[in-house]
Amino acid sequence: MPIRLKKLIGTILLVALVIIYALIASAVAVTRLAEYGAPAHFLFFLFSGLLWVLPAMGIIKWLILEPPPKG
């Protein structure tokens, strides 16, 4: 796969991941955290704010993998 195409796909995947993850995390926060206090909100947003990094790391790792040598 050409590197430019790989970077384009990776960029689109990362942007889509962030948008979808933010929408899901916000929906969960609105529906589940309404009756809880500030400490629960803080912990939820701390955890959910760090959790998106795991799938993003997988996408970035795929982006930096070198293609196998031909020959």
PDB file of C-alpha atoms in Angstrom, residues 10 12 16-17 29 34 44 47 51 56 65 67:
ATOM      1  CA  GLY A  10      -4.972   6.571   9.151  1.00  0.00           C
ATOM      2  CA  ILE A  12      -9.511   9.550   8.501  1.00  0.00           C
ATOM      3  CA  ALA A  16     -13.529   9.359  13.010  1.00  0.00           C
ATOM      4  CA  LEU A  17     -12.373   7.667  16.231  1.00  0.00           C
ATOM      5  CA  ALA A  29     -22.180  11.131  30.690  1.00  0.00           C
ATOM      6  CA  ALA A  34     -26.947  13.297  35.900  1.00  0.00           C
ATOM      7  CA  PHE A  44     -15.604   9.559  34.470  1.00  0.00           C
ATOM      8  CA  PHE A  47     -11.023   7.822  32.621  1.00  0.00           C
ATOM      9  CA  LEU A  51      -9.283   5.641  27.248  1.00  0.00           C
ATOM     10  CA  ALA A  56      -5.514   5.577  18.673  1.00  0.00           C
ATOM     11  CA  LEU A  65       4.820  -0.146  10.346  1.00  0.00           C
ATOM     12  CA  PRO A  67       6.075  -2.509   4.515  1.00  0.00           C
TER      13      PRO A  67
END
